[in-house]
Amino acid sequence: MVNAGISVANAVSYMENEAQGSQNLGFIRKDAYDHLTRLKKHTKVENGDASALLHYFINKSNTESQFYWNVQLDDDNRVMNFFFRDYRCLVDYEYFGDVLSVDTTYRTNRYNLICAPFVGINHHRQNVMFGLAFMSDETEISFEWLFRTFLDSMNGKQPETVFTDQCQAMMNAICTVFPCAHHRLCQWHINQNAPSHLGSLNGESNFKQLWNNCMSRCESEEDFEATWRFMIDKYNLSGHKWLNGMYRLRYKWATAFSNHKFSAGLLATSRSECTNAVLKKVGDRTISLYDFVRNYEKIQKNWRDNEKAEDTRCHHGKASVMLKNNPLLNCIADVYSLTVYKLFEVEFINSLNTTFIQQPSSFSGSFLEFKVKSHGENSRVRQVVFNKETHEVQCSCHKFESMGILYKHALKVFNFMDVTVIPKSYIKKRWMKDA
């Protein structure tokens, strides 16, 4: 049908109709696009363009000792995949490489190659680039080459958390190359794909609420399992192929299974998608790889200039503290970047809108257990355990573990226990103004 001039979307719609519903088809539209892409032999990179690009990389290597690049050639010795990063990328990854986002859904060049930016988040919560790759296909072999090349360029340092879209080849490669990393699937991409599989359930508001609870509102594995079972039983979905598949992948997308891992508060590859949006402005279907790389470096310079400006703002001024004489706020204002301080201040103010639902109970000597609840009918109760001797605190919301700043429930307990200095273990270096 595609060869006859019918669009992929219309071809798939016809097949869904013939199968009496998308849930019976066995694949989604993205699968169709990916399959057709694999069938099309990628356009060879022109010799002149490849030579110009490689010559540029060689010159950069001669003038910048830490510049890194690597190219994979096909059987005809033509450029198939390539990756590069400069010295500053290496430095940024050393400090902010705990969370890595890779998105491969964007193509912009005359060869229809896949653009794959490696993106992180700095201490001002700005995007930072760790490197850029172009790929000719999305096979497991290509992804393994790409991730091994990236790892080699970063002196073997593994990320803590990796965000990607739902691509089986990429998932397999990450499991092989980044065995120590926690792999997270982008929730935004999952929610974009979900309607094509859910049929009449798309109109069920109660189902959507249960689904969203499973996605990001369950705070424990037990809570997730109970919510999932209730959803499946209520709507008789035990035989639903897509939902069963998503359940098998629950460890990669449901926050209940990952809220104990640091993710800088991210739930999606939105950092990479934001980068792609910027790259679209400097590249189109007609641009050469050499020109694209030069334009990319201009974007990178602008980002670094913005970071430098924010560094200057942090070092030559202090955050405006809402409660001037509060020791906790003043302590954090001295060390955190201005952007992250504001996040902390919001949590501190929100802590004033919480209450204890019972007196703290004591157990195991120096430990106290608090039950904290925000004002409002739908607010859930959080358990906060506080050590009177060390001032260590643990909350059932796990927001510190995932975000790296103390949240309102812990701050409520700190205020009650008259803690005036945040323990050093709760001031994450990567959020500090001198990170």
C-alpha positions as a Markdown table, in Angstrom:
| # | Residue | x | y | z |
|---|---|---|---|---|
| 1 | Met | 0.0 | 0.0 | 0.0 |
| 2 | Val | 2.8 | 2.4 | 0.8 |
| 3 | Asn | 4.5 | 1.6 | -2.5 |
| 4 | Ala | 1.2 | 2.4 | -4.2 |
| 5 | Gly | 1.3 | 5.9 | -2.7 |
| 6 | Ile | -0.9 | 5.4 | 0.4 |
| 7 | Ser | 0.3 | 7.0 | 3.6 |
| 8 | Val | 1.5 | 4.8 | 6.4 |
| 9 | Ala | -1.1 | 6.2 | 8.7 |
| 10 | Asn | -3.9 | 5.4 | 6.2 |
| 11 | Ala | -2.5 | 2.0 | 5.5 |
| 12 | Val | -2.4 | 1.1 | 9.2 |
| 13 | Ser | -5.9 | 2.5 | 9.7 |
| 14 | Tyr | -7.2 | 0.2 | 7.0 |
| 15 | Met | -5.5 | -2.8 | 8.6 |
| 16 | Glu | -6.9 | -1.9 | 12.0 |
| 17 | Asn | -10.3 | -1.8 | 10.5 |
| 18 | Glu | -9.8 | -5.1 | 8.8 |
| 19 | Ala | -8.6 | -6.6 | 12.1 |
| 20 | Gln | -11.7 | -5.2 | 13.9 |
| 21 | Gly | -9.7 | -3.0 | 16.2 |
| 22 | Ser | -6.1 | -1.9 | 16.8 |
| 23 | Gln | -5.8 | -4.3 | 19.7 |
| 24 | Asn | -6.1 | -7.2 | 17.3 |
| 25 | Leu | -3.5 | -6.0 | 14.9 |
| 26 | Gly | -0.4 | -7.1 | 16.7 |
| 27 | Phe | 1.6 | -3.9 | 16.2 |
| 28 | Ile | 1.3 | -0.1 | 16.5 |
| 29 | Arg | 1.9 | 2.7 | 14.0 |
| 30 | Lys | 5.5 | 3.3 | 15.3 |
| 31 | Asp | 6.3 | -0.4 | 14.5 |
| 32 | Ala | 5.1 | 0.2 | 11.0 |
| 33 | Tyr | 7.2 | 3.3 | 10.5 |
| 34 | Asp | 10.2 | 1.5 | 12.0 |
| 35 | His | 9.7 | -1.5 | 9.8 |
| 36 | Leu | 9.4 | 0.5 | 6.6 |
| 37 | Thr | 12.5 | 2.5 | 7.6 |
| 38 | Arg | 14.5 | -0.7 | 8.0 |
| 39 | Leu | 13.3 | -1.9 | 4.6 |
| 40 | Lys | 14.6 | 1.3 | 3.0 |
| 41 | Lys | 18.4 | 1.1 | 2.6 |
| 42 | His | 19.6 | 4.3 | 4.1 |
| 43 | Thr | 20.9 | 6.9 | 1.7 |
| 44 | Lys | 24.7 | 6.7 | 1.6 |
| 45 | Val | 26.6 | 9.7 | 3.0 |
| 46 | Glu | 28.2 | 11.5 | 0.0 |
| 47 | Asn | 31.9 | 11.1 | -0.1 |
| 48 | Gly | 32.5 | 14.9 | -0.2 |
| 49 | Asp | 30.3 | 15.4 | 2.9 |
| 50 | Ala | 31.9 | 12.5 | 4.8 |
| 51 | Ser | 35.4 | 13.7 | 3.9 |
| 52 | Ala | 34.6 | 17.2 | 5.1 |
| 53 | Leu | 33.2 | 15.9 | 8.4 |
| 54 | Leu | 36.1 | 13.5 | 9.1 |
| 55 | His | 38.6 | 16.2 | 8.2 |
| 56 | Tyr | 36.9 | 18.5 | 10.6 |
| 57 | Phe | 37.0 | 15.9 | 13.4 |
| 58 | Ile | 40.7 | 15.2 | 12.7 |
| 59 | Asn | 41.5 | 19.0 | 12.9 |
| 60 | Lys | 39.5 | 19.3 | 16.2 |
| 61 | Ser | 41.5 | 16.3 | 17.6 |
| 62 | Asn | 44.8 | 18.0 | 16.7 |
| 63 | Thr | 43.8 | 21.3 | 18.4 |
| 64 | Glu | 41.8 | 19.9 | 21.3 |
| 65 | Ser | 43.5 | 17.1 | 23.2 |
| 66 | Gln | 40.3 | 15.8 | 24.8 |
| 67 | Phe | 38.1 | 15.9 | 21.7 |
| 68 | Tyr | 36.6 | 12.5 | 21.0 |
| 69 | Trp | 35.1 | 11.1 | 17.8 |
| 70 | Asn | 34.4 | 7.7 | 16.3 |
| 71 | Val | 32.8 | 6.5 | 13.1 |
| 72 | Gln | 31.4 | 3.2 | 12.1 |
| 73 | Leu | 31.7 | 2.2 | 8.5 |
| 74 | Asp | 29.5 | -0.2 | 6.5 |
| 75 | Asp | 30.8 | -3.0 | 4.2 |
| 76 | Asp | 31.4 | -0.4 | 1.5 |
| 77 | Asn | 33.6 | 1.7 | 3.8 |
| 78 | Arg | 31.0 | 4.5 | 3.9 |
| 79 | Val | 29.9 | 6.3 | 7.1 |
| 80 | Met | 27.1 | 4.4 | 8.8 |
| 81 | Asn | 27.1 | 5.8 | 12.4 |
| 82 | Phe | 29.2 | 8.4 | 14.1 |
| 83 | Phe | 29.5 | 10.0 | 17.5 |
| 84 | Phe | 31.5 | 13.0 | 18.9 |
| 85 | Arg | 31.9 | 15.1 | 21.9 |
| 86 | Asp | 34.3 | 17.9 | 23.0 |
| 87 | Tyr | 36.2 | 18.3 | 26.3 |
| 88 | Arg | 33.5 | 20.3 | 28.0 |
| 89 | Cys | 31.0 | 17.4 | 27.4 |
| 90 | Leu | 33.4 | 15.2 | 29.3 |
| 91 | Val | 33.6 | 17.6 | 32.2 |
| 92 | Asp | 29.8 | 18.1 | 32.3 |
| 93 | Tyr | 29.3 | 14.3 | 32.3 |
| 94 | Glu | 31.8 | 13.9 | 35.2 |
| 95 | Tyr | 29.6 | 16.1 | 37.4 |
| 96 | Phe | 26.1 | 15.7 | 35.9 |
| 97 | Gly | 26.2 | 12.3 | 34.2 |
| 98 | Asp | 24.1 | 10.6 | 36.9 |
| 99 | Val | 21.0 | 11.1 | 34.7 |
| 100 | Leu | 21.2 | 10.6 | 31.0 |
| 101 | Ser | 18.5 | 11.1 | 28.4 |
| 102 | Val | 18.7 | 9.6 | 24.9 |
| 103 | Asp | 16.0 | 10.2 | 22.3 |
| 104 | Thr | 16.2 | 8.7 | 18.8 |
| 105 | Thr | 12.9 | 9.9 | 17.3 |
| 106 | Tyr | 14.3 | 12.8 | 15.3 |
| 107 | Arg | 15.7 | 12.8 | 11.8 |
| 108 | Thr | 17.0 | 16.0 | 10.1 |
| 109 | Asn | 19.6 | 15.8 | 7.4 |
| 110 | Arg | 19.7 | 15.0 | 3.7 |
| 111 | Tyr | 20.5 | 11.3 | 4.5 |
| 112 | Asn | 17.6 | 10.7 | 6.8 |
| 113 | Leu | 19.9 | 9.6 | 9.5 |
| 114 | Ile | 18.7 | 9.3 | 13.1 |
| 115 | Cys | 19.8 | 12.2 | 15.3 |
| 116 | Ala | 20.7 | 11.0 | 18.8 |
| 117 | Pro | 21.6 | 13.7 | 21.3 |
| 118 | Phe | 23.0 | 12.6 | 24.7 |
| 119 | Val | 21.5 | 15.1 | 27.2 |
| 120 | Gly | 21.7 | 15.7 | 30.9 |
| 121 | Ile | 20.6 | 18.3 | 33.4 |
| 122 | Asn | 23.0 | 20.7 | 35.3 |
| 123 | His | 22.9 | 22.4 | 38.7 |
| 124 | His | 20.7 | 25.2 | 37.3 |
| 125 | Arg | 18.3 | 22.6 | 35.8 |
| 126 | Gln | 19.4 | 23.6 | 32.4 |
| 127 | Asn | 20.1 | 21.1 | 29.6 |
| 128 | Val | 23.7 | 20.1 | 29.0 |
| 129 | Met | 24.9 | 18.1 | 26.1 |
| 130 | Phe | 27.2 | 15.1 | 26.6 |
| 131 | Gly | 27.6 | 14.3 | 22.9 |
| 132 | Leu | 25.8 | 13.8 | 19.6 |
| 133 | Ala | 25.4 | 10.8 | 17.3 |
| 134 | Phe | 23.9 | 10.1 | 13.9 |
| 135 | Met | 22.7 | 6.5 | 13.2 |
| 136 | Ser | 21.6 | 4.8 | 10.0 |
| 137 | Asp | 19.3 | 2.3 | 11.7 |
| 138 | Glu | 17.9 | 1.3 | 15.0 |
| 139 | Thr | 19.3 | -2.2 | 15.3 |
| 140 | Glu | 20.6 | -3.7 | 18.5 |
| 141 | Ile | 24.1 | -3.9 | 17.0 |
| 142 | Ser | 24.1 | -0.2 | 16.1 |
| 143 | Phe | 22.9 | 0.7 | 19.6 |
| 144 | Glu | 25.5 | -1.4 | 21.2 |
| 145 | Trp | 28.2 | 0.3 | 19.1 |
| 146 | Leu | 26.8 | 3.7 | 20.0 |
| 147 | Phe | 26.6 | 3.1 | 23.8 |
| 148 | Arg | 30.0 | 1.4 | 24.0 |
| 149 | Thr | 31.5 | 4.3 | 22.1 |
| 150 | Phe | 29.8 | 6.8 | 24.4 |
| 151 | Leu | 31.0 | 4.9 | 27.5 |
| 152 | Asp | 34.6 | 4.8 | 26.0 |
| 153 | Ser | 34.4 | 8.5 | 25.5 |
| 154 | Met | 33.5 | 9.0 | 29.1 |
| 155 | Asn | 36.3 | 6.9 | 30.6 |
| 156 | Gly | 33.9 | 4.1 | 31.3 |
| 157 | Lys | 31.7 | 6.0 | 33.8 |
| 158 | Gln | 28.2 | 4.5 | 33.9 |
| 159 | Pro | 25.1 | 6.7 | 34.4 |
| 160 | Glu | 22.8 | 6.0 | 37.3 |
| 161 | Thr | 19.6 | 6.4 | 35.4 |
| 162 | Val | 19.0 | 6.3 | 31.6 |
| 163 | Phe | 15.8 | 7.6 | 30.0 |
| 164 | Thr | 14.9 | 6.4 | 26.5 |
| 165 | Asp | 11.8 | 5.8 | 24.4 |
| 166 | Gln | 10.3 | 2.2 | 24.1 |
| 167 | Cys | 12.6 | 0.6 | 21.6 |
| 168 | Gln | 13.3 | -3.1 | 22.2 |
| 169 | Ala | 16.7 | -2.9 | 20.4 |
| 170 | Met | 17.7 | 0.0 | 22.6 |
| 171 | Met | 16.5 | -1.7 | 25.7 |
| 172 | Asn | 18.6 | -4.8 | 24.9 |
| 173 | Ala | 21.7 | -2.7 | 24.2 |
| 174 | Ile | 21.3 | -0.7 | 27.4 |
| 175 | Cys | 21.0 | -4.0 | 29.4 |
| 176 | Thr | 24.3 | -5.2 | 27.8 |
| 177 | Val | 26.4 | -2.0 | 27.9 |
| 178 | Phe | 25.0 | -0.2 | 31.0 |
| 179 | Pro | 24.3 | -3.1 | 33.4 |
| 180 | Cys | 24.7 | -0.8 | 36.4 |
| 181 | Ala | 22.3 | 1.8 | 35.2 |
| 182 | His | 18.5 | 2.0 | 36.0 |
| 183 | His | 16.7 | 2.1 | 32.6 |
| 184 | Arg | 13.6 | 4.2 | 32.6 |
| 185 | Leu | 11.1 | 4.3 | 29.7 |
| 186 | Cys | 9.7 | 7.7 | 28.8 |
| 187 | Gln | 6.2 | 8.1 | 30.3 |
| 188 | Trp | 5.3 | 10.7 | 27.8 |
| 189 | His | 5.9 | 8.3 | 24.9 |
| 190 | Ile | 4.0 | 5.6 | 26.6 |
| 191 | Asn | 1.0 | 7.9 | 27.1 |
| 192 | Gln | 1.2 | 9.0 | 23.5 |
| 193 | Asn | 1.0 | 5.3 | 22.3 |
| 194 | Ala | -1.6 | 4.1 | 24.8 |
| 195 | Pro | -4.8 | 5.5 | 23.1 |
| 196 | Ser | -4.1 | 3.3 | 20.0 |
| 197 | His | -4.3 | 0.2 | 22.2 |
| 198 | Leu | -7.0 | 1.1 | 24.7 |
| 199 | Gly | -10.0 | 1.4 | 22.4 |
| 200 | Ser | -13.2 | 2.3 | 24.2 |
| 201 | Leu | -11.3 | 2.6 | 27.5 |
| 202 | Asn | -10.0 | 6.0 | 26.2 |
| 203 | Gly | -13.4 | 7.4 | 27.1 |
| 204 | Glu | -13.4 | 6.0 | 30.7 |
| 205 | Ser | -12.3 | 8.7 | 33.1 |
| 206 | Asn | -12.1 | 6.3 | 36.0 |
| 207 | Phe | -9.8 | 4.0 | 34.0 |
| 208 | Lys | -7.6 | 6.9 | 33.1 |
| 209 | Gln | -7.3 | 7.9 | 36.7 |
| 210 | Leu | -6.3 | 4.3 | 37.7 |
| 211 | Trp | -3.8 | 4.2 | 34.8 |
| 212 | Asn | -2.2 | 7.5 | 35.9 |
| 213 | Asn | -2.1 | 6.2 | 39.4 |
| 214 | Cys | -0.1 | 3.2 | 38.2 |
| 215 | Met | 2.1 | 5.5 | 36.1 |
| 216 | Ser | 3.3 | 7.9 | 38.7 |
| 217 | Arg | 1.1 | 8.2 | 41.9 |
| 218 | Cys | 1.8 | 4.8 | 43.5 |
| 219 | Glu | 4.6 | 5.2 | 46.0 |
| 220 | Ser | 5.3 | 1.5 | 46.8 |
| 221 | Glu | 5.4 | -1.7 | 44.8 |
| 222 | Glu | 2.5 | -3.1 | 47.0 |
| 223 | Asp | 0.4 | 0.0 | 46.2 |
| 224 | Phe | 1.1 | -0.4 | 42.5 |
| 225 | Glu | 0.2 | -4.1 | 42.4 |
| 226 | Ala | -3.0 | -3.5 | 44.3 |
| 227 | Thr | -4.0 | -0.7 | 42.0 |
| 228 | Trp | -3.1 | -2.6 | 38.9 |
| 229 | Arg | -5.1 | -5.7 | 40.0 |
| 230 | Phe | -8.1 | -3.6 | 40.8 |
| 231 | Met | -7.9 | -1.9 | 37.3 |
| 232 | Ile | -7.5 | -5.2 | 35.5 |
| 233 | Asp | -10.4 | -6.9 | 37.4 |
| 234 | Lys | -12.8 | -3.9 | 37.2 |
| 235 | Tyr | -12.5 | -3.6 | 33.4 |
| 236 | Asn | -12.0 | -7.4 | 32.7 |
| 237 | Leu | -8.6 | -6.8 | 31.1 |
| 238 | Ser | -6.8 | -10.0 | 32.0 |
| 239 | Gly | -6.4 | -10.9 | 28.3 |
| 240 | His | -5.4 | -7.4 | 27.1 |
| 241 | Lys | -2.2 | -8.0 | 25.1 |
| 242 | Trp | -0.8 | -4.4 | 25.3 |
| 243 | Leu | -1.5 | -4.0 | 29.0 |
| 244 | Asn | 0.0 | -7.4 | 29.8 |
| 245 | Gly | 3.1 | -6.3 | 27.9 |
| 246 | Met | 3.3 | -3.1 | 29.8 |
| 247 | Tyr | 2.9 | -5.0 | 33.1 |
| 248 | Arg | 6.0 | -7.1 | 32.2 |
| 249 | Leu | 7.9 | -3.8 | 31.7 |
| 250 | Arg | 6.5 | -2.1 | 34.9 |
| 251 | Tyr | 10.0 | -1.9 | 36.5 |
| 252 | Lys | 11.0 | 0.5 | 33.7 |
| 253 | Trp | 8.1 | 3.0 | 33.7 |
| 254 | Ala | 6.1 | 2.9 | 36.9 |
| 255 | Thr | 7.6 | 5.3 | 39.5 |
| 256 | Ala | 6.7 | 2.9 | 42.3 |
| 257 | Phe | 9.6 | 0.7 | 41.2 |
| 258 | Ser | 12.1 | 3.5 | 40.6 |
| 259 | Asn | 11.4 | 6.3 | 43.2 |
| 260 | His | 14.3 | 5.1 | 45.2 |
| 261 | Lys | 16.7 | 5.9 | 42.3 |
| 262 | Phe | 17.9 | 9.4 | 41.5 |
| 263 | Ser | 16.4 | 10.8 | 38.4 |
| 264 | Ala | 16.6 | 14.6 | 39.0 |
| 265 | Gly | 12.8 | 14.6 | 39.1 |
| 266 | Leu | 12.4 | 13.6 | 35.5 |
| 267 | Leu | 9.8 | 11.2 | 34.2 |
| 268 | Ala | 10.4 | 11.4 | 30.5 |
| 269 | Thr | 13.0 | 12.1 | 27.8 |
| 270 | Ser | 11.7 | 15.6 | 27.6 |
| 271 | Arg | 15.2 | 16.9 | 27.9 |
| 272 | Ser | 16.2 | 15.2 | 24.7 |
| 273 | Glu | 12.9 | 16.2 | 23.0 |
| 274 | Cys | 13.6 | 19.9 | 24.0 |
| 275 | Thr | 17.0 | 19.5 | 22.5 |
| 276 | Asn | 15.5 | 18.0 | 19.3 |
| 277 | Ala | 13.2 | 21.0 | 19.0 |
| 278 | Val | 16.2 | 23.3 | 19.1 |
| 279 | Leu | 18.1 | 21.2 | 16.6 |
| 280 | Lys | 15.2 | 21.4 | 14.2 |
| 281 | Lys | 15.8 | 25.1 | 13.9 |
| 282 | Val | 19.3 | 24.6 | 12.6 |
| 283 | Gly | 18.8 | 21.6 | 10.4 |
| 284 | Asp | 16.4 | 20.3 | 7.7 |
| 285 | Arg | 16.1 | 17.6 | 5.1 |
| 286 | Thr | 18.6 | 19.3 | 2.8 |
| 287 | Ile | 21.4 | 20.1 | 5.2 |
| 288 | Ser | 24.8 | 18.3 | 5.0 |
| 289 | Leu | 26.2 | 16.5 | 8.1 |
| 290 | Tyr | 29.2 | 18.9 | 8.2 |
| 291 | Asp | 26.9 | 22.0 | 8.3 |
| 292 | Phe | 24.7 | 20.4 | 10.8 |
| 293 | Val | 27.6 | 19.7 | 13.1 |
| 294 | Arg | 28.8 | 23.3 | 12.9 |
| 295 | Asn | 25.3 | 24.6 | 13.6 |
| 296 | Tyr | 25.0 | 22.2 | 16.6 |
| 297 | Glu | 28.2 | 23.6 | 18.0 |
| 298 | Lys | 26.8 | 27.1 | 17.9 |
| 299 | Ile | 23.8 | 25.9 | 19.9 |
| 300 | Gln | 26.1 | 24.2 | 22.4 |
| 301 | Lys | 28.0 | 27.5 | 22.8 |
| 302 | Asn | 24.8 | 29.4 | 23.5 |
| 303 | Trp | 23.8 | 26.9 | 26.2 |
| 304 | Arg | 27.2 | 27.2 | 27.8 |
| 305 | Asp | 27.0 | 30.9 | 27.7 |
| 306 | Asn | 23.7 | 30.7 | 29.5 |
| 307 | Glu | 25.1 | 28.4 | 32.1 |
| 308 | Lys | 28.0 | 30.8 | 32.7 |
| 309 | Ala | 25.6 | 33.7 | 33.1 |
| 310 | Glu | 23.6 | 31.7 | 35.7 |
| 311 | Asp | 26.9 | 30.8 | 37.5 |
| 312 | Thr | 27.7 | 34.5 | 37.7 |
| 313 | Arg | 24.2 | 35.3 | 39.0 |
| 314 | Cys | 24.6 | 32.7 | 41.7 |
| 315 | His | 28.1 | 33.7 | 42.8 |
| 316 | His | 27.4 | 37.5 | 42.9 |
| 317 | Gly | 24.1 | 37.4 | 44.6 |
| 318 | Lys | 22.1 | 35.4 | 47.1 |
| 319 | Ala | 18.6 | 34.1 | 46.7 |
| 320 | Ser | 15.8 | 36.3 | 48.1 |
| 321 | Val | 14.7 | 34.3 | 51.1 |
| 322 | Met | 11.0 | 34.5 | 51.8 |
| 323 | Leu | 11.4 | 34.0 | 55.6 |
| 324 | Lys | 14.5 | 36.2 | 56.3 |
| 325 | Asn | 15.4 | 34.7 | 59.7 |
| 326 | Asn | 14.7 | 31.1 | 59.1 |
| 327 | Pro | 17.9 | 29.1 | 59.6 |
| 328 | Leu | 17.0 | 26.2 | 57.2 |
| 329 | Leu | 16.2 | 28.6 | 54.3 |
| 330 | Asn | 19.3 | 30.7 | 54.9 |
| 331 | Cys | 21.4 | 27.5 | 55.1 |
| 332 | Ile | 20.2 | 26.3 | 51.8 |
| 333 | Ala | 20.3 | 29.7 | 50.1 |
| 334 | Asp | 24.0 | 29.8 | 50.8 |
| 335 | Val | 24.8 | 26.6 | 49.0 |
| 336 | Tyr | 22.2 | 25.8 | 46.4 |
| 337 | Ser | 21.9 | 27.3 | 42.9 |
| 338 | Leu | 19.2 | 29.9 | 42.7 |
| 339 | Thr | 16.9 | 27.7 | 40.6 |
| 340 | Val | 17.2 | 24.7 | 43.0 |
| 341 | Tyr | 16.8 | 26.9 | 46.1 |
| 342 | Lys | 13.5 | 28.1 | 44.8 |
| 343 | Leu | 12.3 | 24.5 | 44.5 |
| 344 | Phe | 13.4 | 23.9 | 48.1 |
| 345 | Glu | 11.7 | 27.1 | 49.3 |
| 346 | Val | 8.4 | 26.0 | 47.7 |
| 347 | Glu | 8.6 | 22.7 | 49.6 |
| 348 | Phe | 9.4 | 24.6 | 52.8 |
| 349 | Ile | 6.3 | 26.8 | 52.3 |
| 350 | Asn | 4.2 | 23.7 | 51.5 |
| 351 | Ser | 5.4 | 22.1 | 54.7 |
| 352 | Leu | 3.4 | 24.7 | 56.5 |
| 353 | Asn | 0.3 | 23.3 | 54.9 |
| 354 | Thr | 0.8 | 19.9 | 56.4 |
| 355 | Thr | -0.2 | 18.5 | 59.7 |
| 356 | Phe | 0.5 | 15.5 | 62.0 |
| 357 | Ile | -2.5 | 13.2 | 62.2 |
| 358 | Gln | -1.2 | 11.7 | 65.5 |
| 359 | Gln | 1.6 | 12.2 | 68.0 |
| 360 | Pro | 4.9 | 10.8 | 67.0 |
| 361 | Ser | 5.6 | 7.2 | 68.1 |
| 362 | Ser | 8.9 | 6.1 | 69.4 |
| 363 | Phe | 10.6 | 2.8 | 68.4 |
| 364 | Ser | 14.2 | 1.4 | 68.4 |
| 365 | Gly | 15.6 | 3.9 | 70.8 |
| 366 | Ser | 16.4 | 7.1 | 68.9 |
| 367 | Phe | 13.9 | 6.7 | 66.1 |
| 368 | Leu | 10.6 | 8.6 | 65.9 |
| 369 | Glu | 7.8 | 7.8 | 63.5 |
| 370 | Phe | 5.5 | 10.6 | 62.3 |
| 371 | Lys | 2.4 | 10.4 | 60.1 |
| 372 | Val | 2.2 | 13.6 | 58.0 |
| 373 | Lys | -0.7 | 14.7 | 55.8 |
| 374 | Ser | -1.3 | 17.8 | 53.7 |
| 375 | His | -4.5 | 19.7 | 54.2 |
| 376 | Gly | -7.1 | 18.6 | 51.7 |
| 377 | Glu | -9.5 | 15.7 | 51.5 |
| 378 | Asn | -7.6 | 13.7 | 48.9 |
| 379 | Ser | -4.2 | 14.0 | 50.5 |
| 380 | Arg | -2.5 | 10.7 | 51.5 |
| 381 | Val | -0.7 | 10.0 | 54.7 |
| 382 | Arg | 3.1 | 9.8 | 54.6 |
| 383 | Gln | 5.2 | 8.0 | 57.1 |
| 384 | Val | 8.4 | 9.9 | 58.1 |
| 385 | Val | 11.0 | 8.2 | 60.3 |
| 386 | Phe | 13.4 | 10.6 | 62.1 |
| 387 | Asn | 16.6 | 9.8 | 64.0 |
| 388 | Lys | 17.0 | 12.1 | 67.0 |
| 389 | Glu | 20.7 | 11.6 | 67.2 |
| 390 | Thr | 21.8 | 11.9 | 63.6 |
| 391 | His | 18.9 | 13.9 | 62.2 |
| 392 | Glu | 18.5 | 11.4 | 59.4 |
| 393 | Val | 15.0 | 11.3 | 57.9 |
| 394 | Gln | 13.2 | 8.9 | 55.6 |
| 395 | Cys | 9.8 | 9.5 | 54.0 |
| 396 | Ser | 7.5 | 7.1 | 52.3 |
| 397 | Cys | 7.2 | 9.5 | 49.4 |
| 398 | His | 10.9 | 8.9 | 48.5 |
| 399 | Lys | 11.1 | 12.3 | 46.9 |
| 400 | Phe | 14.5 | 13.0 | 48.3 |
| 401 | Glu | 15.9 | 9.8 | 46.7 |
| 402 | Ser | 14.5 | 10.6 | 43.3 |
| 403 | Met | 14.8 | 14.4 | 43.2 |
| 404 | Gly | 17.7 | 15.1 | 45.5 |
| 405 | Ile | 16.1 | 17.8 | 47.6 |
| 406 | Leu | 14.2 | 17.5 | 50.9 |
| 407 | Tyr | 10.4 | 17.6 | 50.4 |
| 408 | Lys | 7.6 | 19.1 | 52.6 |
| 409 | His | 7.0 | 16.0 | 54.7 |
| 410 | Ala | 10.6 | 15.8 | 56.0 |
| 411 | Leu | 10.8 | 19.6 | 56.4 |
| 412 | Lys | 7.7 | 19.5 | 58.5 |
| 413 | Val | 9.4 | 17.0 | 60.9 |
| 414 | Phe | 12.6 | 19.1 | 60.9 |
| 415 | Asn | 10.7 | 22.2 | 61.9 |
| 416 | Phe | 8.9 | 20.3 | 64.6 |
| 417 | Met | 12.1 | 18.8 | 66.0 |
| 418 | Asp | 13.8 | 22.2 | 65.8 |
| 419 | Val | 16.5 | 21.1 | 63.3 |
| 420 | Thr | 18.2 | 24.3 | 62.3 |
| 421 | Val | 21.0 | 22.9 | 60.1 |
| 422 | Ile | 20.4 | 20.6 | 57.1 |
| 423 | Pro | 22.6 | 17.5 | 57.5 |
| 424 | Lys | 25.3 | 17.4 | 54.8 |
| 425 | Ser | 24.0 | 14.1 | 53.5 |
| 426 | Tyr | 20.8 | 15.9 | 52.4 |
| 427 | Ile | 22.6 | 18.6 | 50.4 |
| 428 | Lys | 23.4 | 17.0 | 47.1 |
| 429 | Lys | 26.6 | 18.3 | 45.5 |
| 430 | Arg | 25.2 | 18.3 | 42.0 |
| 431 | Trp | 22.6 | 21.0 | 43.0 |
| 432 | Met | 25.0 | 23.3 | 44.6 |
| 433 | Lys | 26.0 | 26.6 | 43.1 |
| 434 | Asp | 29.7 | 25.6 | 43.0 |
| 435 | Ala | 29.0 | 22.1 | 41.6 |
